[in-house]
Short mmCIF file of C-alpha atoms and ligand atoms in Angstrom, two decimals:
data_model
loop_
_atom_site.label_atom_id
_atom_site.label_comp_id
_atom_site.label_asym_id
_atom_site.label_seq_id
_atom_site.Cartn_x
_atom_site.Cartn_y
_atom_site.Cartn_z
CA MET A 1 0.06 0.01 0.01
CA ASP A 2 1.55 3.37 -1.03
CA SER A 3 2.16 6.12 1.53
CA LEU A 4 -0.73 8.28 0.27
CA SER A 5 -3.26 5.43 0.78
CA ARG A 6 -1.72 4.73 4.22
CA PHE A 7 -2.19 8.45 5.03
CA ARG A 8 -5.74 8.49 3.88
CA LEU A 9 -6.54 5.32 5.82
CA PHE A 10 -4.96 6.82 8.99
CA SER A 11 -6.79 10.14 8.64
CA PHE A 12 -10.11 8.40 8.04
CA SER A 13 -9.63 5.89 10.95
CA SER A 14 -8.42 8.56 13.38
CA SER A 15 -11.42 10.83 12.67
CA SER A 16 -13.76 7.85 13.02
CA LEU A 17 -12.07 6.92 16.35
CA ILE A 18 -12.61 10.52 17.67
CA ILE A 19 -16.28 10.24 16.74
CA VAL A 20 -16.72 6.88 18.49
CA LEU A 21 -14.98 8.19 21.60
CA PHE A 22 -17.21 11.33 21.54
CA LEU A 23 -20.38 9.29 21.31
CA PHE A 24 -19.20 6.89 24.06
CA TYR A 25 -18.18 9.84 26.28
CA ARG A 26 -21.57 11.55 25.79
CA SER A 27 -23.49 8.36 26.51
CA VAL A 28 -21.57 7.73 29.65
CA VAL A 29 -20.96 11.21 31.02
CA GLY A 30 -24.21 12.61 29.57
CA GLN A 31 -22.53 15.86 28.73
CA SER A 32 -21.33 17.19 25.40
CA LEU A 33 -17.69 17.81 24.87
CA PRO A 34 -16.41 21.31 25.42
CA PHE A 35 -16.88 21.80 21.65
CA PRO A 36 -20.02 20.98 19.61
CA ALA A 37 -20.27 17.88 17.52
CA SER A 38 -20.46 19.99 14.37
CA ASP A 39 -16.84 20.94 14.86
CA ILE A 40 -15.89 17.27 14.67
CA TRP A 41 -17.82 16.95 11.43
CA ALA A 42 -16.49 20.22 10.22
CA LYS A 43 -12.85 19.16 10.82
CA ASP A 44 -13.52 15.82 9.24
CA SER A 45 -15.36 17.40 6.34
CA GLU A 46 -12.73 20.07 5.89
CA LEU A 47 -10.26 17.28 5.19
CA HIS A 48 -12.55 15.91 2.52
CA GLY A 49 -13.72 19.20 0.96
CA PHE A 50 -17.12 18.92 2.67
CA ARG A 51 -18.17 16.24 0.32
CA GLY A 52 -21.29 15.35 2.29
CA ILE A 53 -22.78 18.83 1.90
CA LEU A 54 -21.25 20.18 -1.38
CA ARG A 55 -21.60 16.94 -3.31
CA ASP A 56 -23.95 14.27 -1.85
CA GLU A 57 -26.50 16.57 -0.33
CA ALA A 58 -26.42 19.00 -3.25
CA VAL A 59 -26.90 16.26 -5.76
CA ALA A 60 -29.89 14.95 -3.76
CA MET A 61 -31.33 18.49 -3.68
CA ILE A 62 -30.99 18.85 -7.46
CA LYS A 63 -32.72 15.52 -8.00
CA GLN A 64 -35.50 16.42 -5.55
CA LEU A 65 -36.16 19.75 -7.19
CA GLY A 66 -35.99 18.06 -10.55
CA LYS A 67 -39.14 16.05 -9.65
CA ILE A 68 -41.25 19.14 -9.02
CA SER A 69 -42.97 19.67 -12.40
CA ASP A 70 -46.26 21.18 -13.79
CA SER A 71 -46.45 18.22 -16.12
CA ASP A 72 -46.51 14.41 -15.78
CA GLY A 73 -43.79 12.49 -17.38
CA TYR A 74 -41.39 15.44 -18.01
CA LEU A 75 -39.95 18.47 -16.20
CA GLU A 76 -41.71 21.77 -16.88
CA ARG A 77 -41.78 24.51 -14.14
CA THR A 78 -42.72 27.94 -15.51
CA PHE A 79 -43.21 31.47 -14.12
CA LEU A 80 -45.48 31.46 -10.99
CA SER A 81 -46.93 28.06 -11.92
CA PRO A 82 -48.28 25.60 -9.37
CA ALA A 83 -45.05 23.68 -9.45
CA SER A 84 -43.07 26.86 -8.96
CA LYS A 85 -45.04 27.45 -5.79
CA ILE A 86 -44.20 23.99 -4.40
CA ALA A 87 -40.51 24.47 -5.44
CA THR A 88 -40.42 27.84 -3.67
CA LYS A 89 -41.31 26.22 -0.28
CA LEU A 90 -38.56 23.61 -0.78
CA ILE A 91 -35.93 26.18 -1.71
CA ILE A 92 -36.87 28.37 1.26
CA SER A 93 -36.42 25.32 3.56
CA TRP A 94 -32.95 24.76 2.19
CA MET A 95 -31.98 28.38 2.52
CA GLU A 96 -33.17 28.44 6.16
CA ASP A 97 -31.34 25.17 6.80
CA ALA A 98 -28.19 27.01 5.65
CA GLY A 99 -28.81 29.77 8.21
CA LEU A 100 -30.26 32.37 5.89
CA GLN A 101 -33.02 34.90 6.39
CA THR A 102 -35.58 34.23 3.56
CA TRP A 103 -38.45 36.03 1.79
CA VAL A 104 -40.22 35.86 -1.60
CA ASP A 105 -40.72 39.11 -3.54
CA PRO A 106 -43.87 39.99 -5.55
CA ILE A 107 -42.30 38.70 -8.77
CA GLY A 108 -41.74 35.29 -7.22
CA ASN A 109 -37.93 35.59 -6.75
CA ILE A 110 -36.81 33.77 -3.60
CA HIS A 111 -34.24 35.51 -1.47
CA GLY A 112 -31.87 34.10 1.20
CA ARG A 113 -29.57 36.53 3.02
CA ILE A 114 -26.91 36.51 5.66
CA LEU A 115 -25.71 39.87 7.02
CA ALA A 116 -22.05 40.59 7.67
CA ALA A 117 -21.04 41.86 11.11
CA ASN A 118 -20.25 45.22 9.45
CA SER A 119 -23.69 46.69 8.83
CA SER A 120 -22.25 49.15 6.23
CA ALA A 121 -20.80 46.32 4.11
CA ASP A 122 -21.93 46.00 0.49
CA THR A 123 -23.64 42.83 -0.72
CA LEU A 124 -22.50 39.89 -2.89
CA LEU A 125 -25.44 38.50 -4.88
CA LEU A 126 -25.38 34.79 -5.87
CA GLY A 127 -28.05 32.84 -7.76
CA SER A 128 -29.62 31.53 -10.84
CA HIS A 129 -33.16 30.61 -12.07
CA MET A 130 -35.70 28.15 -10.64
CA ASP A 131 -37.85 28.00 -13.77
CA THR A 132 -37.26 25.47 -16.61
CA VAL A 133 -38.01 24.90 -20.26
CA ILE A 134 -40.39 22.15 -21.27
CA ASP A 135 -39.06 18.64 -21.05
CA ALA A 136 -36.05 20.19 -19.24
CA GLY A 137 -32.98 18.89 -17.57
CA MET A 138 -32.70 19.19 -13.81
CA TYR A 139 -29.43 21.15 -13.65
CA ASP A 140 -30.15 24.23 -15.80
CA GLY A 141 -30.83 26.85 -13.21
CA PRO A 142 -31.10 24.78 -10.01
CA LEU A 143 -27.43 23.95 -10.00
CA GLY A 144 -26.65 27.60 -9.48
CA ILE A 145 -29.10 28.01 -6.70
CA ILE A 146 -28.13 24.80 -4.88
CA SER A 147 -24.36 25.23 -5.11
CA ALA A 148 -24.65 28.66 -3.50
CA ILE A 149 -26.98 27.36 -0.76
CA SER A 150 -24.63 24.42 -0.08
CA ALA A 151 -21.56 26.62 0.19
CA LEU A 152 -23.25 28.83 2.72
CA LYS A 153 -24.48 25.81 4.65
CA VAL A 154 -20.90 24.68 5.03
CA LEU A 155 -19.98 28.10 6.47
CA ASN A 156 -22.96 27.78 8.79
CA VAL A 157 -21.63 24.34 9.97
CA THR A 158 -18.09 25.64 10.55
CA GLY A 159 -19.33 28.73 12.30
CA GLU A 160 -17.84 31.08 9.66
CA LEU A 161 -21.27 32.46 8.47
CA GLN A 162 -21.27 35.30 10.96
CA SER A 163 -17.76 36.44 9.94
CA LEU A 164 -18.27 37.00 6.32
CA ARG A 165 -16.68 40.22 5.02
CA ARG A 166 -19.79 41.21 3.06
CA HIS A 167 -23.53 40.62 3.20
CA VAL A 168 -24.35 37.67 0.95
CA GLU A 169 -27.76 37.13 -0.70
CA ILE A 170 -28.76 34.20 -2.87
CA ILE A 171 -31.68 34.87 -5.24
CA ALA A 172 -33.57 32.05 -6.93
CA PHE A 173 -35.01 33.95 -9.96
CA SER A 174 -38.62 33.25 -10.95
CA ASP A 175 -38.29 33.38 -14.69
CA GLU A 176 -35.16 33.15 -16.84
CA GLU A 177 -36.30 30.90 -19.66
CA GLY A 178 -39.29 33.05 -20.68
CA VAL A 179 -41.22 29.88 -21.68
CA ARG A 180 -44.60 30.92 -20.37
CA PHE A 181 -44.59 34.50 -21.66
CA GLN A 182 -41.81 34.55 -24.26
CA SER A 183 -40.23 37.50 -22.42
CA THR A 184 -37.40 36.40 -20.33
CA PHE A 185 -35.52 37.44 -17.16
CA LEU A 186 -38.78 38.63 -15.63
CA GLY A 187 -37.43 38.10 -12.12
CA SER A 188 -33.84 39.36 -12.55
CA ALA A 189 -34.93 42.24 -14.74
CA VAL A 190 -37.14 43.61 -11.98
CA ILE A 191 -34.25 43.32 -9.47
CA ALA A 192 -32.02 45.24 -11.95
CA GLY A 193 -34.78 47.79 -12.64
CA VAL A 194 -34.83 47.05 -16.41
CA LEU A 195 -38.09 45.15 -16.90
CA PRO A 196 -39.64 46.51 -20.18
CA LEU A 197 -43.21 47.62 -19.24
CA LYS A 198 -44.51 46.07 -22.47
CA SER A 199 -43.53 42.69 -20.98
CA LEU A 200 -46.50 43.12 -18.64
CA ASN A 201 -48.85 42.69 -21.63
CA MET A 202 -47.30 39.50 -22.92
CA THR A 203 -49.86 36.62 -22.89
CA ASP A 204 -49.48 32.97 -22.13
CA LYS A 205 -51.25 30.12 -23.89
CA SER A 206 -54.37 30.74 -21.79
CA GLY A 207 -54.54 34.46 -22.67
CA LEU A 208 -53.40 35.61 -19.21
CA THR A 209 -50.96 38.57 -19.25
CA VAL A 210 -47.91 38.91 -17.01
CA GLY A 211 -49.66 41.71 -15.32
CA ASP A 212 -52.77 39.52 -14.68
CA VAL A 213 -50.68 36.84 -13.07
CA LEU A 214 -48.87 39.33 -10.85
CA ARG A 215 -52.15 40.87 -9.80
CA TYR A 216 -53.57 37.48 -9.05
CA ASN A 217 -50.59 37.22 -6.74
CA TYR A 218 -51.64 40.43 -4.99
CA PHE A 219 -49.16 42.67 -6.68
CA ASP A 220 -50.24 45.59 -8.94
CA PRO A 221 -47.17 46.02 -11.27
CA THR A 222 -47.28 49.77 -11.64
CA GLU A 223 -44.06 51.43 -12.75
CA GLU A 224 -43.60 52.84 -9.22
CA ALA A 225 -44.22 49.41 -7.59
CA LEU A 226 -41.77 47.77 -9.87
CA LEU A 227 -39.06 50.36 -9.21
CA GLU A 228 -39.49 49.85 -5.45
CA LEU A 229 -38.19 46.21 -6.06
CA LYS A 230 -35.11 47.45 -7.85
CA TYR A 231 -31.90 47.04 -5.91
CA ASP A 232 -29.57 49.98 -5.18
CA PRO A 233 -26.39 49.50 -7.24
CA GLU A 234 -24.40 51.42 -4.56
CA LYS A 235 -25.09 48.65 -2.08
CA ILE A 236 -24.26 45.73 -4.37
CA TRP A 237 -20.56 44.59 -4.78
CA GLY A 238 -21.24 42.06 -7.61
CA TYR A 239 -23.07 38.96 -8.85
CA ILE A 240 -21.79 35.56 -9.30
CA GLU A 241 -23.74 32.79 -11.13
CA VAL A 242 -22.95 29.09 -11.36
CA HIS A 243 -24.49 27.43 -14.34
CA ILE A 244 -24.03 24.37 -16.52
CA GLU A 245 -22.15 25.12 -19.73
CA GLN A 246 -24.79 23.73 -21.98
CA GLY A 247 -22.08 23.19 -24.52
CA PRO A 248 -19.22 20.69 -25.21
CA VAL A 249 -16.15 22.77 -24.49
CA LEU A 250 -15.32 21.80 -20.86
CA GLU A 251 -15.95 18.13 -21.57
CA HIS A 252 -13.69 18.38 -24.59
CA LEU A 253 -10.96 20.01 -22.43
CA GLY A 254 -11.48 17.42 -19.67
CA GLN A 255 -12.18 20.27 -17.24
CA SER A 256 -14.96 20.35 -14.61
CA VAL A 257 -15.33 24.16 -14.44
CA GLY A 258 -14.52 27.14 -16.40
CA VAL A 259 -15.01 30.99 -16.11
CA VAL A 260 -17.32 32.73 -18.56
CA GLU A 261 -15.85 35.67 -20.55
CA GLY A 262 -19.01 36.91 -22.11
CA ILE A 263 -22.63 36.04 -22.96
CA ALA A 264 -24.06 36.37 -26.49
CA GLY A 265 -26.85 38.84 -27.12
CA GLN A 266 -30.24 37.50 -27.95
CA SER A 267 -33.54 38.51 -29.62
CA ARG A 268 -36.89 36.75 -29.80
CA LEU A 269 -39.44 37.41 -32.51
CA LYS A 270 -42.99 36.11 -32.90
CA VAL A 271 -43.96 35.84 -36.61
CA THR A 272 -47.72 35.70 -37.55
CA VAL A 273 -48.55 34.62 -41.11
CA LYS A 274 -52.18 35.10 -42.16
CA GLY A 275 -53.77 33.46 -45.24
CA THR A 276 -57.13 32.30 -46.55
CA GLN A 277 -58.60 29.35 -44.61
CA GLY A 278 -60.14 26.85 -46.97
CA HIS A 279 -61.09 23.32 -47.94
CA ALA A 280 -58.07 21.02 -48.49
CA GLY A 281 -59.89 19.19 -51.27
CA THR A 282 -61.48 21.98 -53.34
CA VAL A 283 -59.08 24.92 -53.50
CA PRO A 284 -56.73 24.64 -56.50
CA MET A 285 -53.11 24.98 -55.61
CA HIS A 286 -52.54 28.19 -57.67
CA MET A 287 -55.51 29.83 -55.91
CA ARG A 288 -54.26 29.23 -52.40
CA GLN A 289 -52.96 31.81 -49.88
CA ASP A 290 -51.54 29.17 -47.63
CA PRO A 291 -49.72 30.46 -44.47
CA MET A 292 -48.35 26.99 -43.66
CA ALA A 293 -46.46 26.63 -46.97
CA ALA A 294 -45.38 30.27 -46.61
CA SER A 295 -44.07 29.64 -43.02
CA ALA A 296 -42.18 26.56 -44.27
CA GLU A 297 -40.37 28.68 -46.86
CA LEU A 298 -39.71 31.39 -44.30
CA ILE A 299 -38.16 28.87 -41.80
CA VAL A 300 -35.83 27.40 -44.37
CA LEU A 301 -34.86 30.86 -45.35
CA LEU A 302 -34.08 31.83 -41.70
CA GLU A 303 -31.85 28.75 -41.47
CA ASN A 304 -30.15 29.58 -44.72
CA LEU A 305 -29.52 33.24 -43.74
CA CYS A 306 -27.95 32.25 -40.40
CA ARG A 307 -25.86 29.38 -42.03
CA ASN A 308 -24.66 31.72 -44.88
CA PRO A 309 -25.13 35.31 -43.83
CA GLU A 310 -22.62 36.52 -46.52
CA LYS A 311 -25.19 35.50 -49.17
CA PHE A 312 -27.77 37.86 -47.73
CA MET A 313 -25.93 40.70 -45.95
CA SER A 314 -23.93 43.46 -47.56
CA TRP A 315 -20.69 43.56 -45.58
CA SER A 316 -21.13 47.24 -44.92
CA ASP A 317 -23.67 46.16 -42.31
CA SER A 318 -21.26 43.98 -40.44
CA ASP A 319 -18.07 42.09 -41.30
CA GLU A 320 -17.74 38.33 -41.03
CA SER A 321 -15.96 38.37 -37.60
CA SER A 322 -18.91 40.25 -36.00
CA LEU A 323 -21.22 37.50 -37.10
CA ALA A 324 -19.21 34.89 -35.22
CA GLY A 325 -21.51 32.55 -33.26
CA LEU A 326 -24.66 33.56 -35.13
CA VAL A 327 -27.42 31.02 -34.45
CA CYS A 328 -31.11 31.11 -35.30
CA THR A 329 -33.83 28.76 -34.06
CA VAL A 330 -37.52 28.33 -34.70
CA GLY A 331 -38.53 26.44 -31.54
CA GLU A 332 -42.30 26.97 -31.46
CA ILE A 333 -44.99 26.79 -34.23
CA SER A 334 -48.74 26.69 -34.08
CA CYS A 335 -51.57 27.04 -36.60
CA TRP A 336 -55.25 27.58 -36.74
CA PRO A 337 -57.46 25.69 -36.99
CA SER A 338 -54.99 22.79 -37.13
CA ALA A 339 -57.13 20.22 -38.93
CA SER A 340 -55.76 17.90 -41.61
CA ASN A 341 -58.37 18.76 -44.22
CA VAL A 342 -58.33 22.59 -43.67
CA ILE A 343 -55.86 24.94 -45.36
CA PRO A 344 -54.81 26.96 -42.26
CA GLY A 345 -56.00 30.48 -41.81
CA GLN A 346 -53.03 31.49 -39.67
CA VAL A 347 -49.61 30.13 -38.60
CA VAL A 348 -47.52 31.63 -35.70
CA PHE A 349 -43.88 30.68 -35.07
CA THR A 350 -41.08 31.97 -32.88
CA VAL A 351 -37.54 33.02 -33.97
CA ASP A 352 -34.62 32.98 -31.54
CA VAL A 353 -31.42 34.83 -32.74
CA ARG A 354 -28.11 34.98 -30.91
CA VAL A 355 -24.76 36.47 -31.74
CA MET A 356 -22.07 38.17 -29.61
CA ASN A 357 -21.91 41.41 -31.55
CA ASN A 358 -25.00 43.63 -30.89
CA LYS A 359 -24.72 45.58 -34.18
CA ALA A 360 -24.51 42.30 -36.13
CA ARG A 361 -27.64 41.02 -34.35
CA GLU A 362 -29.55 44.20 -35.37
CA ALA A 363 -28.35 43.74 -38.95
CA VAL A 364 -29.41 40.15 -38.95
CA LEU A 365 -32.82 41.01 -37.59
CA TYR A 366 -33.21 43.66 -40.27
CA GLN A 367 -32.32 41.18 -43.04
CA LEU A 368 -34.59 38.47 -41.59
CA SER A 369 -37.53 40.94 -41.49
CA ASP A 370 -36.84 42.17 -44.99
CA GLN A 371 -36.76 38.72 -46.40
CA ILE A 372 -39.88 37.55 -44.47
CA TYR A 373 -41.94 40.53 -45.81
CA GLN A 374 -40.69 39.91 -49.38
CA ILE A 375 -41.62 36.20 -49.30
CA CYS A 376 -45.05 36.95 -47.77
CA ASP A 377 -45.85 39.65 -50.42
CA ARG A 378 -44.90 37.24 -53.21
CA ARG A 379 -47.22 34.61 -51.71
CA THR A 380 -49.96 37.26 -51.01
CA VAL A 381 -50.24 36.25 -47.34
CA GLY A 382 -50.22 38.77 -44.46
CA CYS A 383 -47.34 38.94 -42.00
CA THR A 384 -46.71 40.63 -38.69
CA ILE A 385 -43.40 40.44 -36.78
CA ASP A 386 -43.39 41.08 -33.02
CA ASN A 387 -40.01 41.75 -31.44
CA ASN A 388 -40.80 40.29 -27.98
CA HIS A 389 -37.33 40.22 -26.32
CA ASN A 390 -33.91 41.74 -26.78
CA ALA A 391 -30.91 41.37 -24.50
CA ASP A 392 -27.56 42.85 -25.55
CA ALA A 393 -24.43 40.80 -25.16
CA VAL A 394 -22.61 41.10 -21.80
CA MET A 395 -18.90 40.83 -20.96
CA CYS A 396 -18.19 39.54 -17.53
CA ASP A 397 -16.15 41.71 -15.10
CA SER A 398 -12.49 40.75 -15.39
CA ASP A 399 -11.51 41.37 -11.74
CA LEU A 400 -14.52 39.49 -10.31
CA SER A 401 -13.81 36.73 -12.92
CA LEU A 402 -10.18 36.47 -11.81
CA GLN A 403 -11.32 36.08 -8.19
CA LEU A 404 -13.68 33.38 -9.21
CA LYS A 405 -10.99 31.69 -11.32
CA ASN A 406 -8.64 31.70 -8.24
CA ALA A 407 -11.38 30.36 -6.06
CA ALA A 408 -11.97 27.53 -8.59
CA HIS A 409 -8.23 26.77 -8.67
CA SER A 410 -7.93 26.54 -4.87
CA GLY A 411 -11.23 24.63 -4.61
CA LEU A 412 -10.09 22.07 -7.20
CA ASN A 413 -6.73 21.74 -5.47
CA ILE A 414 -8.64 20.80 -2.30
CA LEU A 415 -10.48 18.10 -4.23
CA SER A 416 -7.47 16.93 -6.09
CA SER A 417 -5.54 16.56 -2.82
CA ASP A 418 -7.85 13.64 -2.24
CA SER A 419 -7.36 12.17 -5.71
CA GLY A 420 -3.75 13.41 -6.22
CA GLU A 421 -4.47 15.04 -9.59
CA ILE A 422 -2.98 18.45 -10.20
CA THR A 423 -5.35 21.15 -11.39
CA ASP A 424 -4.67 22.67 -14.78
CA GLU A 425 -5.37 26.22 -15.76
CA ILE A 426 -9.04 27.06 -15.41
CA PRO A 427 -10.44 27.64 -18.95
CA LYS A 428 -12.30 30.74 -20.10
CA LEU A 429 -15.20 30.45 -22.43
CA MET A 430 -18.09 32.28 -24.09
CA SER A 431 -21.80 31.60 -23.53
CA GLY A 432 -24.27 31.24 -26.33
CA ALA A 433 -26.97 30.57 -23.78
CA GLY A 434 -28.55 33.46 -21.91
CA HIS A 435 -28.38 33.94 -18.14
CA ASP A 436 -29.87 36.06 -15.41
CA ALA A 437 -26.40 37.63 -15.28
CA MET A 438 -27.38 39.48 -18.49
CA ALA A 439 -30.10 41.29 -16.60
CA ILE A 440 -28.09 41.72 -13.36
CA ALA A 441 -25.28 43.26 -15.43
CA HIS A 442 -27.47 46.37 -15.59
CA LEU A 443 -27.19 46.58 -11.79
CA THR A 444 -23.64 45.42 -10.86
CA LYS A 445 -20.57 43.64 -12.17
CA VAL A 446 -21.10 39.98 -12.94
CA ALA A 447 -19.05 36.83 -13.21
CA MET A 448 -20.08 33.24 -14.05
CA LEU A 449 -18.69 29.81 -13.42
CA PHE A 450 -19.60 27.15 -15.97
CA VAL A 451 -19.82 23.48 -15.02
CA ARG A 452 -19.18 20.62 -17.41
CA CYS A 453 -22.34 18.77 -18.58
CA ARG A 454 -22.37 15.46 -20.39
CA GLY A 455 -22.09 15.90 -24.23
CA GLY A 456 -22.82 19.51 -23.76
CA VAL A 457 -26.54 18.61 -23.89
CA SER A 458 -29.09 20.79 -22.23
CA HIS A 459 -32.81 21.72 -22.52
CA SER A 460 -33.27 17.99 -22.60
CA PRO A 461 -34.09 15.37 -19.94
CA VAL A 462 -30.69 13.70 -20.62
CA GLU A 463 -28.86 16.81 -19.25
CA TYR A 464 -26.40 15.47 -16.73
CA VAL A 465 -23.62 16.76 -14.50
CA LEU A 466 -21.17 14.41 -12.65
CA ASP A 467 -21.56 14.43 -8.92
CA ASN A 468 -17.92 15.45 -8.57
CA ASP A 469 -18.50 18.43 -10.88
CA VAL A 470 -21.42 19.50 -8.59
CA TRP A 471 -18.91 19.27 -5.78
CA ALA A 472 -16.37 21.35 -7.78
CA ALA A 473 -18.98 24.10 -8.19
CA GLY A 474 -19.81 24.15 -4.51
CA ILE A 475 -16.28 24.19 -3.28
CA THR A 476 -15.46 27.04 -5.72
CA ILE A 477 -18.25 29.15 -4.28
CA LEU A 478 -17.09 28.19 -0.74
CA GLU A 479 -13.52 29.29 -1.50
CA PHE A 480 -14.75 32.48 -3.22
CA LEU A 481 -16.84 33.38 -0.08
CA ARG A 482 -13.93 32.69 2.25
CA LYS A 483 -11.48 34.76 0.20
CA MET A 484 -13.65 37.68 -1.02
N1 LIG B 1 -29.25 29.14 -19.74
C1 LIG B 1 -30.25 29.12 -20.58
O1 LIG B 1 -30.71 28.04 -21.00
N2 LIG B 1 -30.92 30.36 -20.87
C2 LIG B 1 -31.98 30.30 -21.76
N3 LIG B 1 -32.75 31.46 -21.60
C3 LIG B 1 -32.46 32.62 -22.06
N4 LIG B 1 -33.19 33.65 -21.65
O2 LIG B 1 -31.55 32.81 -22.80
C4 LIG B 1 -31.54 30.23 -23.17
O3 LIG B 1 -32.33 30.00 -24.06
O4 LIG B 1 -30.28 30.24 -23.41
MN1 LIG B 2 -32.17 27.07 -20.04
MN1 LIG B 3 -30.40 28.47 -17.46
#
């Protein structure tokens, strides 16, 4: 047996012996030792990177939250839905177990806070979103909330919670995906004071508006009332978000975590194509105004434009480099009346466009709209394009990111001291996915930690993160909190 294994065996057996002696002492003498049991666990856990809390318990929490859904058979938890209300109670219980003061704001954001001894200290915000897409994975959003809660729970166990240099507040945001109302960041945008008022009029599939739902939850979303929920930038030091990468880079590099350099800008359109509803058997093809066939041509065009922008865009608008990372997705389509023997009267589909360069995104949107109107005119069908959501690209703060990178490095070294691996350089990478950090960047400086996910797959039930990578996220936040 090599020396490292002998040391590990000794350290494990000695800590187990201490625990047995403590339990025997308490049972015989009936008194606790001069120091509380948690110190023993804390010392033992310190040796092993608090694996019990930061890995095993965190993974169990992710799985538990991943079962709370509005739908049977797959995970769907949208803005202020019944499942979100159940999830809220669970997240509050976890925050309180970690020693945090908790509350829920009128937008459904869940807050957990610990105050520093210095009442004039500024505040570090941590968090991510509790809502999901449809047929979602269980890590997108909840990983960021739970890794932050677990890190603070460790500090609670070790008695360090009261000696933090800054106030720390975890926020579980109520709507990042924008699945129910197509307008995203509803929760984080209110905290940052940047919620577009037009978002309040967005409707869900049942015809309810955002405003209706908030008023049903006893909050009248007037401009003044919304601004009262905005945080004061002077009191906020920064925002850190842990999130799965949702891409293949970290897995390709063989790294568990990476630091995000920037987040691509994004826009969401709703395209409505109106034609002449008719009988599938009697209207000759040349006499049809068919919005379904028109939409099919539009969707192929959108794909073609984003695959080969140079064929559609004069380079004066934006040169090739600025179009790097351009992606375009039609994720949702519906038609009326949706019967196999009826030429539809109307088709509605969504368009999601992402690219790092904001000017390039505007140029792409212009080209898309121009092409859509040209095709609809040629097909004599009507067309309206609603621009439901825009979020400019965000660059993460370099100083905060460096602190996060250093925390990741020291955290991984703690974990690798168990396994003997030496931690390489922590990679930096871009995000094509959007994050609450895009909204919070309007309030304070932001940094993000990406966590490897299997095959880079996300927005799918096969989304998966290794338990040890969950652990890596938690210990990074723990090290960040200790060193900030
Ligand atoms: N991390 C995410 O999945 N965010 C998603 N949501 C927004 N708003 O971007 C997305 O589609 O990328
Ligand atoms: Mn997502
Ligand atoms: Mn997400």
